[in-house]
Structure formats: C-alpha cells, structure tokens
Coordinates of C-alpha atoms in Angstrom, one line a residue:
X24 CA 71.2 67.2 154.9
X25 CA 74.7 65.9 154.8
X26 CA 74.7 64.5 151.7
X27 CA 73.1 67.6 149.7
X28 CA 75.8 70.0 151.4
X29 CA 78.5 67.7 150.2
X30 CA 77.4 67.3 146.7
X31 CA 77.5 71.5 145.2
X32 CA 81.7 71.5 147.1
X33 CA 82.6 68.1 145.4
X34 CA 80.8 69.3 141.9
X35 CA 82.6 72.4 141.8
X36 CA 86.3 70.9 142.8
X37 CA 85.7 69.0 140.1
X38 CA 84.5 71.5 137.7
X39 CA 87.5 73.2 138.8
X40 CA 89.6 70.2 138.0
X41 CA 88.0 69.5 134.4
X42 CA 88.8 73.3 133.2
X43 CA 92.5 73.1 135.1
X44 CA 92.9 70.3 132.6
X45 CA 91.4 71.6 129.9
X46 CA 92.9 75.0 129.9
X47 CA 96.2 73.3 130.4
X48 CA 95.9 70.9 127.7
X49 CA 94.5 73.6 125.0
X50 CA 97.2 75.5 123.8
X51 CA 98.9 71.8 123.0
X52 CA 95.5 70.7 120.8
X53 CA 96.0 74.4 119.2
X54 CA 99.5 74.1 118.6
X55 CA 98.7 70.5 116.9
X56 CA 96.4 71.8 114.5
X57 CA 98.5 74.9 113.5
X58 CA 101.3 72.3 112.9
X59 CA 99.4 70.3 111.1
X60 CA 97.4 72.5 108.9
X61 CA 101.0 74.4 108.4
X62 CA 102.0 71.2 106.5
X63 CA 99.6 70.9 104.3
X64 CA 99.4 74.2 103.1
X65 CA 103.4 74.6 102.8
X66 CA 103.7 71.8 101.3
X67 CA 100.8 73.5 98.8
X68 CA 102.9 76.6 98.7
X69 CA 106.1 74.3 97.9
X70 CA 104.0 73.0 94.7
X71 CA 103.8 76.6 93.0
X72 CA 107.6 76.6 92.9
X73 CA 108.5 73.0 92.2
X74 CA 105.6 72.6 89.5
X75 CA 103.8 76.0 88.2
X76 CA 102.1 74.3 85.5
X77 CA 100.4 72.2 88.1
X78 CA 98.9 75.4 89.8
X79 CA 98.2 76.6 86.6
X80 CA 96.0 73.7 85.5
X81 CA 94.6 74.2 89.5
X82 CA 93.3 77.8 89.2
X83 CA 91.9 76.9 85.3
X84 CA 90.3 73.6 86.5
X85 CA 88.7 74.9 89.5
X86 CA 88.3 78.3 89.8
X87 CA 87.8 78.8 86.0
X88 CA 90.9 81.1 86.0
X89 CA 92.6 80.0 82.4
X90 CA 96.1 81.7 81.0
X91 CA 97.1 82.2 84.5
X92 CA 101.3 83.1 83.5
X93 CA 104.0 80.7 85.5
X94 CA 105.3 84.2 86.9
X95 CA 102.3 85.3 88.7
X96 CA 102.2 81.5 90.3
X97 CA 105.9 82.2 91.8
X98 CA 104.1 85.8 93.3
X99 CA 101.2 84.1 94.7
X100 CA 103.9 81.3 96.0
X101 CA 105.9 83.9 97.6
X102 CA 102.9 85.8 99.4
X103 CA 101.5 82.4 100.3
X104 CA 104.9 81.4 101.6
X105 CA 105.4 84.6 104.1
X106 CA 101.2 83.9 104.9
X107 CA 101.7 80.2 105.9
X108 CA 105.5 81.1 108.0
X109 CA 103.5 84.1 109.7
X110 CA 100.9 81.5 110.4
X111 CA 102.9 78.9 112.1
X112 CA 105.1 81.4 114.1
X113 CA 101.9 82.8 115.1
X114 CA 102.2 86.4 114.0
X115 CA 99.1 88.4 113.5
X116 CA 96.7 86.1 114.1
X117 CA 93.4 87.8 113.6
X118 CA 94.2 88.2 109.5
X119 CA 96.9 85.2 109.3
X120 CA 94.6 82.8 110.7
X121 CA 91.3 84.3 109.2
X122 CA 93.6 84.6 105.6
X123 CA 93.9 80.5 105.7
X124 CA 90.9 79.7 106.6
X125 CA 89.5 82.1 104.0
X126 CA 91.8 80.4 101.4
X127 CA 91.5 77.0 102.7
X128 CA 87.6 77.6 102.3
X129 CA 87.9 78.4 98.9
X130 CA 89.9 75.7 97.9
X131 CA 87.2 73.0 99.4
X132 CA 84.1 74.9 97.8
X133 CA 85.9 75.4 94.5
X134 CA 86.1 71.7 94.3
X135 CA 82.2 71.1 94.9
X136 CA 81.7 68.7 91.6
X137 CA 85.0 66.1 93.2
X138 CA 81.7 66.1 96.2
X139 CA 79.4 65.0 93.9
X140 CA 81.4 62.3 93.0
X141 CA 82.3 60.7 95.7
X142 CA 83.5 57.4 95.4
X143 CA 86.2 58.3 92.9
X144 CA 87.4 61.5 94.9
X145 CA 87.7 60.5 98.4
X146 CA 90.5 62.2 99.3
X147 CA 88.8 66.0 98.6
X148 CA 87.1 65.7 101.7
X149 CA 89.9 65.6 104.1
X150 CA 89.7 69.2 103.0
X151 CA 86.6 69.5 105.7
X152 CA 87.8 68.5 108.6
X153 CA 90.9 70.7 107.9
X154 CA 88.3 73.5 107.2
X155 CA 87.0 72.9 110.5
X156 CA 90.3 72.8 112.4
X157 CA 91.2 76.6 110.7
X158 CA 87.7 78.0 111.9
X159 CA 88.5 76.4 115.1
X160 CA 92.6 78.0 115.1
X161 CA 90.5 81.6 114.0
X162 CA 88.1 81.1 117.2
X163 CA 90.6 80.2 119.9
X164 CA 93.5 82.2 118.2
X165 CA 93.8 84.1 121.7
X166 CA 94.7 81.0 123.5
X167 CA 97.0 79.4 120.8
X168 CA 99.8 80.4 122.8
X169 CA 102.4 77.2 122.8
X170 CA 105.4 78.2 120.2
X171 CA 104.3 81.2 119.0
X172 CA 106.2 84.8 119.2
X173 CA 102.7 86.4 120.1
X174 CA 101.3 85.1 122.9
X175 CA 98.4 87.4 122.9
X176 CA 96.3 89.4 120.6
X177 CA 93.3 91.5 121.4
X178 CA 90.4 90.3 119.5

C-alpha cells in the first residue's frame, strides 16, 4: 500500500521536472536552428549579389528556368534578403518561417537527380536535415521566443 501511493507523486514530480527542463531549454534549441538555418540561406542570398551568373546557371540547371536576366537575380536577392533578416529577427513568423521552408523545400526537391547519384553528391543531402529543422521552426514558431522582436504570434 505504501509503495503504490508513493509511486503516481514521485512519477508526476518528475514529469513535472522533465517538461520544466524541457520547456526551459526549447526556445534555446529554436533559437539554434533559426541561427543556423539563417546562415545558410544568407549566405545563399549573399551569392545572388556577389555572383549572378552563378544563380543564373542555378535556376537553368535545376529548375529548368533558362535566360533568367542578372537584374531579376539582384530582385529576387533583395526580397530574399528582407525574407531571411525578417526570419532571424523573428518577425511574422507564420509566412517568414513557412516562406523558407517553402523555398528551402524547393531547393532540395529541385535537386532530386544529385539523389540519385549519391556517391558523387554527398553534400546535397545536408539539404534534408535542414528541411526538417525549418518544418520543425514552422511547428514550434510560437515558442521560438529567445531573440526575437515577436515573442508571440497567434497561430
């Protein structure tokens, strides 16, 4: 009788405990991946200013987009630049956070054949775990709350 009535009060303080932590430690795993997924897609943004041709070749070579003009690379550059900033500050999230995992998606599908082979495109498919860690950012977008200036959105 003892023991049983012991068990359910020691189970839930430590329930208790295991959400404390993990609702403490959350919004630092959220920032992390907003930080990190930031990089990589400014650094992607960066690349349609410092080399046009290069996202030229990229839209021709995988999404079958040829005679794409160096101007309309800056434009895209420029909306992609005020996307990804909004995205790291945390503004909007719903449709800043949904807009790169939209595009991120598109770039890793777009590149299906590099999956076929394998071997001698490893690197493409970092692109899936960084898939992964947007859907997760669009999912828990109401708790990533560390550094942004919106704490909150409805959903």
């Amino acid at each position: 009788m003892g023991l049983s009535s012991v068990t359910p009060s020691t189970s839930t303080a430590s329930a208790s405990t295991a959400g404390d932590v993990i609702a403490a430690r959350l919004p630092w795993v959220l920032l992390s991946l907003r930080i990190t997924v930031f990089i990589v897609m400014f650094v992607w943004t960066l690349d349609k200013f410092v080399n046009p041709a290069h996202g030229m070749a990229i839209f021709e070579k995988f999404y079958g987009i040829g005679g794409v003009p160096e101007l309309a690379v800056y434009i895209m550059g420029a909306f992609q630049l005020v996307l990804v900033f909004a995205f790291v500050f945390g503004l909007a999230k719903r449709y800043t956070y949904g807009l790169i995992f939209l595009l991120h998606g598109g770039s890793t599908l777009s590149s299906f054949p590099q999956y076929i082979d394998a071997f001698n495109h490893l690197l493409f498919f970092a692109a899936w775990p960084m898939w992964g860690a947007c859907f997760a950012l669009y999912l828990l977008r109401d708790a990533d709350t560390k550094f942004t200036l919106r704490k909150t959105q409805a959903s």
